[in-house]
């Protein structure tokens, strides 16, 4: 796993894209603080950049660094969720401008997968996590279902967990600073 993490970090540091297994489905990732790298993700997915992307952080400390104020309820949602849960926060900071939604929010998930935690922890910055498909196409449930355009469009493909099948995406919850909760995707 260490070799794979080091290869990913080299690509991420150079503004490249990785294809990697997450705690949900296979994802396309890049340095979430690099505007040009984020632009490449939108181009590869053929996705309008007004449709926000998710980013992953390694732990609560990294989350707190990239959100102006993490509502207390967020920690309960993260700890008590039965599946990976992405939370949309108000007033993100320290990430690429083109990663932030028009309403000044950002969808962030604290990674529960060991590979992702180690990768992001060693990289010391959040990484983008968006499903490995062209926008509008079905999310692949396994590595074998990933479109060849995606495989060719990234700079590095992680050579771990390729046999794993995950047919679920994360839950997405909008949590405003006034503690208003809205379930976007179960």
PDB file of N, CA and C in Angstrom, residues 99-144:
ATOM      1  N   UNK A  99     -14.044  24.467  -6.887  1.00  0.00           N
ATOM      2  CA  UNK A  99     -14.581  23.317  -6.157  1.00  0.00           C
ATOM      3  C   UNK A  99     -15.765  23.748  -5.281  1.00  0.00           C
ATOM      4  N   UNK A 100     -15.843  25.042  -5.022  1.00  0.00           N
ATOM      5  CA  UNK A 100     -16.876  25.592  -4.137  1.00  0.00           C
ATOM      6  C   UNK A 100     -18.138  25.900  -4.944  1.00  0.00           C
ATOM      7  N   UNK A 101     -19.281  25.465  -4.426  1.00  0.00           N
ATOM      8  CA  UNK A 101     -20.562  25.710  -5.097  1.00  0.00           C
ATOM      9  C   UNK A 101     -20.895  27.199  -5.083  1.00  0.00           C
ATOM     10  N   UNK A 102     -21.810  27.579  -5.967  1.00  0.00           N
ATOM     11  CA  UNK A 102     -22.197  28.985  -6.095  1.00  0.00           C
ATOM     12  C   UNK A 102     -22.748  29.570  -4.800  1.00  0.00           C
ATOM     13  N   UNK A 103     -23.329  28.721  -3.931  1.00  0.00           N
ATOM     14  CA  UNK A 103     -23.881  29.219  -2.661  1.00  0.00           C
ATOM     15  C   UNK A 103     -22.847  29.179  -1.525  1.00  0.00           C
ATOM     16  N   UNK A 104     -21.558  29.099  -1.899  1.00  0.00           N
ATOM     17  CA  UNK A 104     -20.441  29.099  -0.946  1.00  0.00           C
ATOM     18  C   UNK A 104     -20.508  27.918   0.020  1.00  0.00           C
ATOM     19  N   UNK A 105     -20.767  26.738  -0.542  1.00  0.00           N
ATOM     20  CA  UNK A 105     -20.770  25.498   0.235  1.00  0.00           C
ATOM     21  C   UNK A 105     -19.810  24.501  -0.414  1.00  0.00           C
ATOM     22  N   UNK A 106     -19.482  23.467   0.338  1.00  0.00           N
ATOM     23  CA  UNK A 106     -18.621  22.401  -0.173  1.00  0.00           C
ATOM     24  C   UNK A 106     -19.029  21.086   0.475  1.00  0.00           C
ATOM     25  N   UNK A 107     -19.114  20.050  -0.341  1.00  0.00           N
ATOM     26  CA  UNK A 107     -19.439  18.707   0.130  1.00  0.00           C
ATOM     27  C   UNK A 107     -18.142  18.009   0.541  1.00  0.00           C
ATOM     28  N   UNK A 108     -18.059  17.611   1.818  1.00  0.00           N
ATOM     29  CA  UNK A 108     -16.844  16.991   2.358  1.00  0.00           C
ATOM     30  C   UNK A 108     -17.217  15.710   3.086  1.00  0.00           C
ATOM     31  N   UNK A 109     -16.387  14.677   2.899  1.00  0.00           N
ATOM     32  CA  UNK A 109     -16.566  13.436   3.639  1.00  0.00           C
ATOM     33  C   UNK A 109     -15.251  13.102   4.335  1.00  0.00           C
ATOM     34  N   UNK A 110     -15.355  12.747   5.614  1.00  0.00           N
ATOM     35  CA  UNK A 110     -14.192  12.246   6.336  1.00  0.00           C
ATOM     36  C   UNK A 110     -14.060  10.779   5.907  1.00  0.00           C
ATOM     37  N   UNK A 111     -12.974  10.454   5.265  1.00  0.00           N
ATOM     38  CA  UNK A 111     -12.779   9.110   4.704  1.00  0.00           C
ATOM     39  C   UNK A 111     -12.779   8.054   5.799  1.00  0.00           C
ATOM     40  N   UNK A 112     -13.464   6.959   5.537  1.00  0.00           N
ATOM     41  CA  UNK A 112     -13.459   5.845   6.487  1.00  0.00           C
ATOM     42  C   UNK A 112     -12.595   4.697   5.986  1.00  0.00           C
ATOM     43  N   UNK A 113     -12.221   4.730   4.715  1.00  0.00           N
ATOM     44  CA  UNK A 113     -11.384   3.706   4.107  1.00  0.00           C
ATOM     45  C   UNK A 113      -9.916   3.937   4.497  1.00  0.00           C
ATOM     46  N   UNK A 114      -9.234   2.883   4.912  1.00  0.00           N
ATOM     47  CA  UNK A 114      -7.830   3.016   5.377  1.00  0.00           C
ATOM     48  C   UNK A 114      -6.917   3.576   4.295  1.00  0.00           C
ATOM     49  N   UNK A 115      -7.042   3.069   3.060  1.00  0.00           N
ATOM     50  CA  UNK A 115      -6.192   3.567   1.981  1.00  0.00           C
ATOM     51  C   UNK A 115      -6.375   5.077   1.826  1.00  0.00           C
ATOM     52  N   UNK A 116      -7.631   5.523   1.772  1.00  0.00           N
ATOM     53  CA  UNK A 116      -7.908   6.958   1.609  1.00  0.00           C
ATOM     54  C   UNK A 116      -7.378   7.767   2.794  1.00  0.00           C
ATOM     55  N   UNK A 117      -7.593   7.262   3.994  1.00  0.00           N
ATOM     56  CA  UNK A 117      -7.101   7.975   5.178  1.00  0.00           C
ATOM     57  C   UNK A 117      -5.579   8.140   5.135  1.00  0.00           C
ATOM     58  N   UNK A 118      -4.874   7.060   4.805  1.00  0.00           N
ATOM     59  CA  UNK A 118      -3.404   7.129   4.747  1.00  0.00           C
ATOM     60  C   UNK A 118      -2.939   8.049   3.627  1.00  0.00           C
ATOM     61  N   UNK A 119      -3.575   7.929   2.450  1.00  0.00           N
ATOM     62  CA  UNK A 119      -3.202   8.767   1.311  1.00  0.00           C
ATOM     63  C   UNK A 119      -3.387  10.245   1.638  1.00  0.00           C
ATOM     64  N   UNK A 120      -4.564  10.609   2.109  1.00  0.00           N
ATOM     65  CA  UNK A 120      -4.864  12.009   2.388  1.00  0.00           C
ATOM     66  C   UNK A 120      -4.029  12.517   3.563  1.00  0.00           C
ATOM     67  N   UNK A 121      -3.859  11.672   4.572  1.00  0.00           N
ATOM     68  CA  UNK A 121      -3.035  12.055   5.716  1.00  0.00           C
ATOM     69  C   UNK A 121      -1.600  12.351   5.323  1.00  0.00           C
ATOM     70  N   UNK A 122      -1.048  11.524   4.448  1.00  0.00           N
ATOM     71  CA  UNK A 122       0.341  11.732   4.012  1.00  0.00           C
ATOM     72  C   UNK A 122       0.441  12.910   3.043  1.00  0.00           C
ATOM     73  N   UNK A 123      -0.588  13.097   2.203  1.00  0.00           N
ATOM     74  CA  UNK A 123      -0.616  14.207   1.248  1.00  0.00           C
ATOM     75  C   UNK A 123      -0.812  15.545   1.973  1.00  0.00           C
ATOM     76  N   UNK A 124      -1.490  15.497   3.118  1.00  0.00           N
ATOM     77  CA  UNK A 124      -1.718  16.663   3.993  1.00  0.00           C
ATOM     78  C   UNK A 124      -2.681  17.703   3.409  1.00  0.00           C
ATOM     79  N   UNK A 125      -3.455  17.301   2.395  1.00  0.00           N
ATOM     80  CA  UNK A 125      -4.455  18.188   1.800  1.00  0.00           C
ATOM     81  C   UNK A 125      -5.651  17.335   1.398  1.00  0.00           C
ATOM     82  N   UNK A 126      -6.836  17.944   1.326  1.00  0.00           N
ATOM     83  CA  UNK A 126      -8.002  17.185   0.862  1.00  0.00           C
ATOM     84  C   UNK A 126      -7.835  16.796  -0.607  1.00  0.00           C
ATOM     85  N   UNK A 127      -8.520  15.723  -1.001  1.00  0.00           N
ATOM     86  CA  UNK A 127      -8.526  15.354  -2.411  1.00  0.00           C
ATOM     87  C   UNK A 127      -9.964  15.255  -2.908  1.00  0.00           C
ATOM     88  N   UNK A 128     -10.136  15.552  -4.186  1.00  0.00           N
ATOM     89  CA  UNK A 128     -11.446  15.435  -4.817  1.00  0.00           C
ATOM     90  C   UNK A 128     -11.822  13.964  -4.875  1.00  0.00           C
ATOM     91  N   UNK A 129     -13.106  13.705  -4.742  1.00  0.00           N
ATOM     92  CA  UNK A 129     -13.636  12.348  -4.881  1.00  0.00           C
ATOM     93  C   UNK A 129     -14.945  12.427  -5.651  1.00  0.00           C
ATOM     94  N   UNK A 130     -14.890  12.037  -6.907  1.00  0.00           N
ATOM     95  CA  UNK A 130     -16.096  12.013  -7.731  1.00  0.00           C
ATOM     96  C   UNK A 130     -16.139  10.678  -8.451  1.00  0.00           C
ATOM     97  N   UNK A 131     -17.312  10.162  -8.644  1.00  0.00           N
ATOM     98  CA  UNK A 131     -17.444   8.834  -9.237  1.00  0.00           C
ATOM     99  C   UNK A 131     -16.733   8.740 -10.591  1.00  0.00           C
ATOM    100  N   UNK A 132     -16.203   7.561 -10.884  1.00  0.00           N
ATOM    101  CA  UNK A 132     -15.370   7.327 -12.063  1.00  0.00           C
ATOM    102  C   UNK A 132     -16.235   7.060 -13.295  1.00  0.00           C
ATOM    103  N   UNK A 133     -16.982   8.071 -13.700  1.00  0.00           N
ATOM    104  CA  UNK A 133     -17.824   7.950 -14.880  1.00  0.00           C
ATOM    105  C   UNK A 133     -17.947   9.294 -15.587  1.00  0.00           C
ATOM    106  N   UNK A 134     -18.337   9.231 -16.861  1.00  0.00           N
ATOM    107  CA  UNK A 134     -18.654  10.441 -17.608  1.00  0.00           C
ATOM    108  C   UNK A 134     -19.987  10.936 -17.043  1.00  0.00           C
ATOM    109  N   UNK A 135     -20.123  12.238 -16.885  1.00  0.00           N
ATOM    110  CA  UNK A 135     -21.337  12.816 -16.317  1.00  0.00           C
ATOM    111  C   UNK A 135     -22.571  12.338 -17.085  1.00  0.00           C
ATOM    112  N   UNK A 136     -23.572  11.905 -16.336  1.00  0.00           N
ATOM    113  CA  UNK A 136     -24.802  11.425 -16.944  1.00  0.00           C
ATOM    114  C   UNK A 136     -24.836   9.921 -17.153  1.00  0.00           C
ATOM    115  N   UNK A 137     -23.665   9.276 -17.118  1.00  0.00           N
ATOM    116  CA  UNK A 137     -23.624   7.822 -17.264  1.00  0.00           C
ATOM    117  C   UNK A 137     -23.745   7.178 -15.885  1.00  0.00           C
ATOM    118  N   UNK A 138     -24.043   5.887 -15.897  1.00  0.00           N
ATOM    119  CA  UNK A 138     -24.218   5.141 -14.661  1.00  0.00           C
ATOM    120  C   UNK A 138     -22.894   5.050 -13.886  1.00  0.00           C
ATOM    121  N   UNK A 139     -22.980   5.171 -12.564  1.00  0.00           N
ATOM    122  CA  UNK A 139     -21.793   5.029 -11.711  1.00  0.00           C
ATOM    123  C   UNK A 139     -21.343   3.567 -11.727  1.00  0.00           C
ATOM    124  N   UNK A 140     -20.070   3.313 -12.062  1.00  0.00           N
ATOM    125  CA  UNK A 140     -19.602   1.925 -12.101  1.00  0.00           C
ATOM    126  C   UNK A 140     -19.539   1.302 -10.699  1.00  0.00           C
ATOM    127  N   UNK A 141     -20.025   0.058 -10.576  1.00  0.00           N
ATOM    128  CA  UNK A 141     -20.021  -0.602  -9.271  1.00  0.00           C
ATOM    129  C   UNK A 141     -18.735  -1.373  -9.015  1.00  0.00           C
ATOM    130  N   UNK A 142     -17.899  -1.493 -10.054  1.00  0.00           N
ATOM    131  CA  UNK A 142     -16.619  -2.176  -9.875  1.00  0.00           C
ATOM    132  C   UNK A 142     -15.596  -1.578 -10.832  1.00  0.00           C
ATOM    133  N   UNK A 143     -14.353  -1.900 -10.600  1.00  0.00           N
ATOM    134  CA  UNK A 143     -13.271  -1.405 -11.454  1.00  0.00           C
ATOM    135  C   UNK A 143     -13.500  -1.823 -12.906  1.00  0.00           C
ATOM    136  N   UNK A 144     -13.974  -3.047 -13.101  1.00  0.00           N
ATOM    137  CA  UNK A 144     -14.179  -3.583 -14.444  1.00  0.00           C
ATOM    138  C   UNK A 144     -15.235  -2.812 -15.241  1.00  0.00           C
TER     139      UNK A 144
END
